[in-house]
Tab-separated table of C-alpha atoms in Angstrom:
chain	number	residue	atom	x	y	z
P	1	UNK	CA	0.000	0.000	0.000
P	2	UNK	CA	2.986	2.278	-1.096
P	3	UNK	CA	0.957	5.420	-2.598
P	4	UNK	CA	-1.339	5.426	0.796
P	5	UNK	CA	1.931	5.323	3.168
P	6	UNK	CA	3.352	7.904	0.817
P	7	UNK	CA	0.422	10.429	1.409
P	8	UNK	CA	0.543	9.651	5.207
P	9	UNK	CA	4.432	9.448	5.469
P	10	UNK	CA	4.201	13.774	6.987
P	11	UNK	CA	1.941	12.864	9.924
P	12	UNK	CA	2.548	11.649	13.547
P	13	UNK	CA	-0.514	9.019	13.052
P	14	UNK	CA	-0.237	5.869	10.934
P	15	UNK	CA	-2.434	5.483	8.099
P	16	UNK	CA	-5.001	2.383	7.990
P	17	UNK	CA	-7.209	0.380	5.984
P	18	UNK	CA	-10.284	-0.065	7.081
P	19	UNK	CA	-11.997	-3.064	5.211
P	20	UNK	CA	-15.881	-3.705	6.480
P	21	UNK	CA	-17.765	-6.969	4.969
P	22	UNK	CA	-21.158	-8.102	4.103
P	23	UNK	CA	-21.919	-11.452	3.197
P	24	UNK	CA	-25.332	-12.637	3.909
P	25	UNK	CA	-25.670	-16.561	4.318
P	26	UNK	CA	-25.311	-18.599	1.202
P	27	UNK	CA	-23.108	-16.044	-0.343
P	28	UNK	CA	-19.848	-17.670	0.491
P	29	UNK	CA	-18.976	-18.064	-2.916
P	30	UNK	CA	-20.592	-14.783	-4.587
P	31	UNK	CA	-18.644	-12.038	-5.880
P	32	UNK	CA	-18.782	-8.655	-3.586
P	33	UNK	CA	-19.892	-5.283	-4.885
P	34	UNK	CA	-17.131	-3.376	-3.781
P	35	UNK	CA	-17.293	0.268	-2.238
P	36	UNK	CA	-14.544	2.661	-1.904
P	37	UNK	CA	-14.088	5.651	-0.087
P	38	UNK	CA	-12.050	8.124	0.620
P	39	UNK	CA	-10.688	8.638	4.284
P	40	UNK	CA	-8.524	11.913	4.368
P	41	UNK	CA	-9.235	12.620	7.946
P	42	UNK	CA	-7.148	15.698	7.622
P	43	UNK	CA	-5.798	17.195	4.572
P	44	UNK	CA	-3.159	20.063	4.688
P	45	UNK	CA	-2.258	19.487	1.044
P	46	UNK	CA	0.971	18.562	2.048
P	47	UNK	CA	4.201	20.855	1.316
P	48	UNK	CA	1.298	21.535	-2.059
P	49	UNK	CA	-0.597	23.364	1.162
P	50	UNK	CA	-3.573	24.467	0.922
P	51	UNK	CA	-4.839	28.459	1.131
P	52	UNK	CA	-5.900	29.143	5.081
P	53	UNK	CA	-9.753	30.050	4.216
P	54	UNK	CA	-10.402	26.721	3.466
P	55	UNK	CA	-7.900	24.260	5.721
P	56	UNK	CA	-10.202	24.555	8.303
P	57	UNK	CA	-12.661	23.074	6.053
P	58	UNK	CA	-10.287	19.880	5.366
P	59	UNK	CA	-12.160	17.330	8.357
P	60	UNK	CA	-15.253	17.402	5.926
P	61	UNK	CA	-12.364	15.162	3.218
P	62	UNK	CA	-13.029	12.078	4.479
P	63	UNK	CA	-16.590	11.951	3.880
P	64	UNK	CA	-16.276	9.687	0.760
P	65	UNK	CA	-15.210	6.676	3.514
P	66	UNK	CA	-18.230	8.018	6.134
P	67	UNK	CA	-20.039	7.652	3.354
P	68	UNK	CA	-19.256	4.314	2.422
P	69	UNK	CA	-19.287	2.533	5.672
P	70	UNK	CA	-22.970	4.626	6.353
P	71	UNK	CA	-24.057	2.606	3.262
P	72	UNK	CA	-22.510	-0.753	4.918
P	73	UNK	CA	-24.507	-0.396	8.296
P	74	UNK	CA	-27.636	0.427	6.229
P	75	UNK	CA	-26.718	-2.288	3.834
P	76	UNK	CA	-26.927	-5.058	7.322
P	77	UNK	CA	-29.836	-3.055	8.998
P	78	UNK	CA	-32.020	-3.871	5.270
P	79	UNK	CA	-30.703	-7.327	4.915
P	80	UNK	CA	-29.744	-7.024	1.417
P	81	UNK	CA	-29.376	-10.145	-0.221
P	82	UNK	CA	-25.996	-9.758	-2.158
P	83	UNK	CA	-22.696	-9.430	-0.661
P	84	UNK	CA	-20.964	-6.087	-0.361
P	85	UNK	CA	-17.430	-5.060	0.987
P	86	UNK	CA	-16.911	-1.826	2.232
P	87	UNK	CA	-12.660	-0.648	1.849
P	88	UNK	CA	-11.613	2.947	3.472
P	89	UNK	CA	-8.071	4.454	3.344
P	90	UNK	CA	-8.085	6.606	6.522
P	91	UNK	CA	-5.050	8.540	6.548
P	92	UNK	CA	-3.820	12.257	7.466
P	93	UNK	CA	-2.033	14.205	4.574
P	94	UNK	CA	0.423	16.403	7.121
P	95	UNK	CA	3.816	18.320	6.900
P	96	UNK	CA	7.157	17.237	8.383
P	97	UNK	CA	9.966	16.617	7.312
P	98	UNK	CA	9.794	13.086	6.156
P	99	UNK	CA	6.525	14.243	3.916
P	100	UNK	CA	6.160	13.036	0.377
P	101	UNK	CA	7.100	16.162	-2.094
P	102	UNK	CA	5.922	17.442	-5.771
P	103	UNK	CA	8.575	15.758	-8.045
P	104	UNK	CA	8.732	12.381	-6.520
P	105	UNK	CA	7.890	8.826	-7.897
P	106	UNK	CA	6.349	6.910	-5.678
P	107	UNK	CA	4.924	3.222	-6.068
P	108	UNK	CA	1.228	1.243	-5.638
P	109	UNK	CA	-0.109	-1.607	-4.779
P	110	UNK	CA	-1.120	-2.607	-8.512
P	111	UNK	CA	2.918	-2.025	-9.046
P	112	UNK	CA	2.314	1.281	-10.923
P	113	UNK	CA	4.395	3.887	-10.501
P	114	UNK	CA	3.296	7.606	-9.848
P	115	UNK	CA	5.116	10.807	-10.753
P	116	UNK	CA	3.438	12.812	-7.694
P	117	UNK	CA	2.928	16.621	-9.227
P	118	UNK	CA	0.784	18.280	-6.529
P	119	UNK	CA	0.846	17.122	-2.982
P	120	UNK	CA	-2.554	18.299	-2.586
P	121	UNK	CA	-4.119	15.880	-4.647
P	122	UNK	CA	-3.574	12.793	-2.182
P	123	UNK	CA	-7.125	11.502	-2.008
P	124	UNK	CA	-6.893	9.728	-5.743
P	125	UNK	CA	-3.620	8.455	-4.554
P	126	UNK	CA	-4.772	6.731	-1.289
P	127	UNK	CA	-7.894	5.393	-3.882
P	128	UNK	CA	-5.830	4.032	-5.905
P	129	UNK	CA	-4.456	1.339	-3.615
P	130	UNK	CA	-7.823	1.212	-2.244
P	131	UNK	CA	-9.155	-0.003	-5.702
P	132	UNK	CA	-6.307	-2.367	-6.327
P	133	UNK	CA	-7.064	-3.799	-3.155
P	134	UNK	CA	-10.595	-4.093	-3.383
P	135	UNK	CA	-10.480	-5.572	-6.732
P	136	UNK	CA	-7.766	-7.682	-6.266
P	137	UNK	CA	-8.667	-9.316	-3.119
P	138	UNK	CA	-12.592	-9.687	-3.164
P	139	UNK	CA	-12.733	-9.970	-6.938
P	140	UNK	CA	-15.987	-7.670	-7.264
P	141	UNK	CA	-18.616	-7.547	-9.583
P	142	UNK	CA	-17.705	-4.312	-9.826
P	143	UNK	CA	-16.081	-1.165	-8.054
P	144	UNK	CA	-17.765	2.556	-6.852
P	145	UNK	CA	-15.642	4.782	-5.170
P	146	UNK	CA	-16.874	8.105	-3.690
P	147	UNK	CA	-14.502	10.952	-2.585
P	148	UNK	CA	-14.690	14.496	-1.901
P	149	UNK	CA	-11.892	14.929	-5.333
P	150	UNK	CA	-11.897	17.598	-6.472
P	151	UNK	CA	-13.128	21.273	-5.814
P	152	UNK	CA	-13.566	21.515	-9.701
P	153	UNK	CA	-16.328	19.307	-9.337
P	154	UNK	CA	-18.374	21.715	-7.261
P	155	UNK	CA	-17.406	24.877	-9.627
P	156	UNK	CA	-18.728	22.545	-12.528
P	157	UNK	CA	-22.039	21.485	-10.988
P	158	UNK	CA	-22.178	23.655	-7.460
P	159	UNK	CA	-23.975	21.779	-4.853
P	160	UNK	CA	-26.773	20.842	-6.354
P	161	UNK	CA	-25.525	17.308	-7.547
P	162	UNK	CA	-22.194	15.322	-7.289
P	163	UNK	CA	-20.504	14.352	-10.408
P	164	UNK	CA	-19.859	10.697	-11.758
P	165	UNK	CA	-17.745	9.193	-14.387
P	166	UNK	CA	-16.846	5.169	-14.905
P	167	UNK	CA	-15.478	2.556	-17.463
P	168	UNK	CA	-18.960	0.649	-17.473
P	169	UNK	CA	-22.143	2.504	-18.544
P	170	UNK	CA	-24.701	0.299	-16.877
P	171	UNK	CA	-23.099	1.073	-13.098
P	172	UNK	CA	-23.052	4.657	-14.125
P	173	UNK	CA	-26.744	4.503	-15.157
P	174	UNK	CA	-27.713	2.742	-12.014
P	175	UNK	CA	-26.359	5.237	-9.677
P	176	UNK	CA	-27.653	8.162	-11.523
P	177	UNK	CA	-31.323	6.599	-11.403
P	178	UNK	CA	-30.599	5.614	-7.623
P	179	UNK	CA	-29.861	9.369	-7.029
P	180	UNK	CA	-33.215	10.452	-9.108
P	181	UNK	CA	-34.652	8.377	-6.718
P	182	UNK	CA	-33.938	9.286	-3.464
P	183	UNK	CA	-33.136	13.113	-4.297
P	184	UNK	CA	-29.338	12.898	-4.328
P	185	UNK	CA	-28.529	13.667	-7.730
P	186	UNK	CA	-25.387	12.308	-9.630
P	187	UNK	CA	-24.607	14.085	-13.254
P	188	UNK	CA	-22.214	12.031	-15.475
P	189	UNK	CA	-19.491	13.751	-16.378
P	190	UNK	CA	-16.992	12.391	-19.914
P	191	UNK	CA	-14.413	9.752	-19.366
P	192	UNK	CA	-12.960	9.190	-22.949
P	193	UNK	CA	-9.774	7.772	-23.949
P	194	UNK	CA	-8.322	10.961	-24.822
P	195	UNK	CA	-8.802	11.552	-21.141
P	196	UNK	CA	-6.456	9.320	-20.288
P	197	UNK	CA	-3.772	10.676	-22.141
P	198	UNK	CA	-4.133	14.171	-20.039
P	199	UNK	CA	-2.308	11.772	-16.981
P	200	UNK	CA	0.662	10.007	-19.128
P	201	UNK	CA	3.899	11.001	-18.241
P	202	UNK	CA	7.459	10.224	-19.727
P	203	UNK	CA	8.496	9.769	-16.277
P	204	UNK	CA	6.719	7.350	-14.880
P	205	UNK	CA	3.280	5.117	-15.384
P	206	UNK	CA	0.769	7.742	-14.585
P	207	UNK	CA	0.835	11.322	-13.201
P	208	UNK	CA	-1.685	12.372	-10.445
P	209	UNK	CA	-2.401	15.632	-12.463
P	210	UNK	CA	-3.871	16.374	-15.232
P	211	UNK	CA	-2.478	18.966	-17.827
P	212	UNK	CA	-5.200	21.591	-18.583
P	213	UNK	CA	-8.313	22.103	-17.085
P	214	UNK	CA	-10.957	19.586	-16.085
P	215	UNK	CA	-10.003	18.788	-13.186
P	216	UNK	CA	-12.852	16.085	-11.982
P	217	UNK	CA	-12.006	14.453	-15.769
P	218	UNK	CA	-8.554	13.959	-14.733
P	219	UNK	CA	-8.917	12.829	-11.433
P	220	UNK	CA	-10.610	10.034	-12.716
P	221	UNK	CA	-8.896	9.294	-15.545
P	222	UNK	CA	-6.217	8.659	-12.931
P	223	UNK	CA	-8.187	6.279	-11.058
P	224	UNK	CA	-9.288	4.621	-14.200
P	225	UNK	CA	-5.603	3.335	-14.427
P	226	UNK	CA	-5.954	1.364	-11.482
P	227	UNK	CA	-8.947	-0.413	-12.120
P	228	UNK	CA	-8.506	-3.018	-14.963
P	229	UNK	CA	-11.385	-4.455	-16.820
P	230	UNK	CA	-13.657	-4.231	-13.551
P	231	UNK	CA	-16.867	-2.537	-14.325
P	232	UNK	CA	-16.320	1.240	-12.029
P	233	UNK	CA	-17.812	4.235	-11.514
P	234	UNK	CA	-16.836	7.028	-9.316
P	235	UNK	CA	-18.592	9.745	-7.162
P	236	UNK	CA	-17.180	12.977	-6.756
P	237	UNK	CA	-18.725	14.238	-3.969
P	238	UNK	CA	-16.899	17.848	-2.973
P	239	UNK	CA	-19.596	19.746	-3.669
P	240	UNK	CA	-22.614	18.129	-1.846
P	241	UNK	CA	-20.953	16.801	1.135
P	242	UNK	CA	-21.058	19.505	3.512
P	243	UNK	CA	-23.737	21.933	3.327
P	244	UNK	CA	-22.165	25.422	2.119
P	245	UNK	CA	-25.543	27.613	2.725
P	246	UNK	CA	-25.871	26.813	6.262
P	247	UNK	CA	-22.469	25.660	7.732
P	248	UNK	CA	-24.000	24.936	11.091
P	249	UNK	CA	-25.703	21.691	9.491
P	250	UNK	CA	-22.132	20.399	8.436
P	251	UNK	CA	-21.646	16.929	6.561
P	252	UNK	CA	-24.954	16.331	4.895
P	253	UNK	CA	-23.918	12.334	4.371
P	254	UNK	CA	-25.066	12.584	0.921
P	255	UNK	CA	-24.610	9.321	-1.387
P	256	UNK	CA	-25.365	6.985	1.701
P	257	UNK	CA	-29.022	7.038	-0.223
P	258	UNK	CA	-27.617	7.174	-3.195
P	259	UNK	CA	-25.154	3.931	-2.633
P	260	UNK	CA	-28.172	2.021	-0.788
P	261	UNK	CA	-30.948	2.642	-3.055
P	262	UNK	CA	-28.359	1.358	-6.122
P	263	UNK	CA	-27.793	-1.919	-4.071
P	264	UNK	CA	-31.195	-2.645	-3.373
P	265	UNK	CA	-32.340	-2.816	-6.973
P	266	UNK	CA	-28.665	-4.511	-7.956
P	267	UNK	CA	-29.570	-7.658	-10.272
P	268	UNK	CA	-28.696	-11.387	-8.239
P	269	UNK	CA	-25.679	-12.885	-9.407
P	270	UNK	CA	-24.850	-16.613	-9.230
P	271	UNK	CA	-21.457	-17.730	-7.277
P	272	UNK	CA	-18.186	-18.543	-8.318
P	273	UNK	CA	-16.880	-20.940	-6.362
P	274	UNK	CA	-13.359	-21.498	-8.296
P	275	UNK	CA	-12.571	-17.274	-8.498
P	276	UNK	CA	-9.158	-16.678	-7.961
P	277	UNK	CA	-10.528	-13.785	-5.609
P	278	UNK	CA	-12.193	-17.110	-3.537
P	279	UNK	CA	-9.013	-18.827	-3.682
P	280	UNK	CA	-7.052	-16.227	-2.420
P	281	UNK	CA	-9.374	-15.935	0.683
P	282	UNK	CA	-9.208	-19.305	1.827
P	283	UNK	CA	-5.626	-19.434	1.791
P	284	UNK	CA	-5.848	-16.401	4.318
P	285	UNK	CA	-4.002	-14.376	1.649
């Protein structure tokens, strides 16, 4: 989990993963629908530090993981009956002197490596090794992450609706109807391949910037390079997950509706007994 210890390397508290399961009985064998979120519990931006207006804003970036594991306790209190895994990088993006800086290249769990341009964008970092894990250990049906990105996101589409972008259509279209649903709107946002070519670098694998403009776009084209042929879809939720007209209120927890309402209706799947995903979990690996 390189690029997560990287982000966390500047503070005096550890990073973790937190990893939450649901597997209802006679599910042993069923592939997961994996959730991802993102658990800045602090974000300075690093020696990329952010402006002082808005650091005291920065407890409000781990609401991507709240979010997540408030959809896994809602996910057990319903009963759903599909299995659902629940993975949180909770880390602290601080400044020392042992702190990760703009210019370095820096390694993953899926063995890319990263040519780290802005210290300030951490939270696709610490996804990224969330995703490889997710996917690699629990084999999933398929992937959604949710993070508070980008702040492009909320200039793009302000706060009334988070944005979302994927490699597989038919997620994407099931969390946008979810959101219609339950009033928490989700507004898909382009992921083509040119996209992905806004994060190459000569330097190294991928870069976690993009080049010009579109900042959301980028962000996940990023993430898009650690998620193979697994169908994904991400949730930037910056804009919507603290409520900006009446601060008092504070973290609004929007997408646990969102996340829920797009597992209830998810279609059955049949197990897979021989996965390599399986495998790997019996051998305690």
């Amino acid at each position: 989990l390189e690029a997560i210890l990287q982000v966390g390397r500047g503070s005096a508290r550890p990073p973790r993963l937190i990893v939450a399961e649901y597997r209802p009985r006679g599910t042993a064998h069923t592939p997961p629908i994996a959730l991802v979120g993102k658990g800045l519990v602090y974000d300075t931006g690093g020696l990329s530090i952010k402006p002082t207006a808005s650091m005291s804003e920065m407890k409000f970036d781990k609401c991507g993981g709240c979010v997540v594991l408030g959809a896994m306790k809602t996910v057990s209190a319903l009963k759903l009956p599909h299995p659902v895994v629940a993975i949180v990088p909770a880390v602290e993006n601080s400044i020392s002197g042992e702190s990760y800086r703009p210019g370095d290249i820096i390694g993953s769990r899926a063995g890319k490596t990263i040519e780290v341009l802005n210290t300030d964008a951490e939270g696709r970092l610490a996804l990224a090794d969330g995703l490889d894990y997710a996917i690699s250990e629990y084999g999933p049906r398929a992937v959604v992450d949710a993070a508070t990105l980008t702040g492009a996101v909320y200039h793009a589409l302000s706060d009334r609706s988070c944005g979302v972008l994927g490699s597989d259509d038919k997620v994407v279209r099931r969390l946008i109807d979810a959101g219609e649903a339950v009033g928490e709107r989700a507004w898909q946002l382009p992921l083509w391949p040119e996209h992905l070519l806004d994060v190459q670098t000569p330097n190294a694998d991928v870069r976690n910037t993009g080049v010009a403009g579109g900042g959301t776009i980028a962000a996940a084209a990023f993430l898009r390079a650690f998620v193979g042929d697994t169908p994904w879809a991400h949730l930037d939720i910056a804009g919507v997950s603290r409520d900006r007209r009446n601060p008092k209120v504070g973290a609004t927890g929007f997408g646990v509706r969102l996340l829920v309402e797009a597992l209830r209706g998810w279609p059955a799947r049949k197990s897979r007994p021989g996965s390599a995903a399986t495998q790997r979990r019996r051998a305690g690996r």
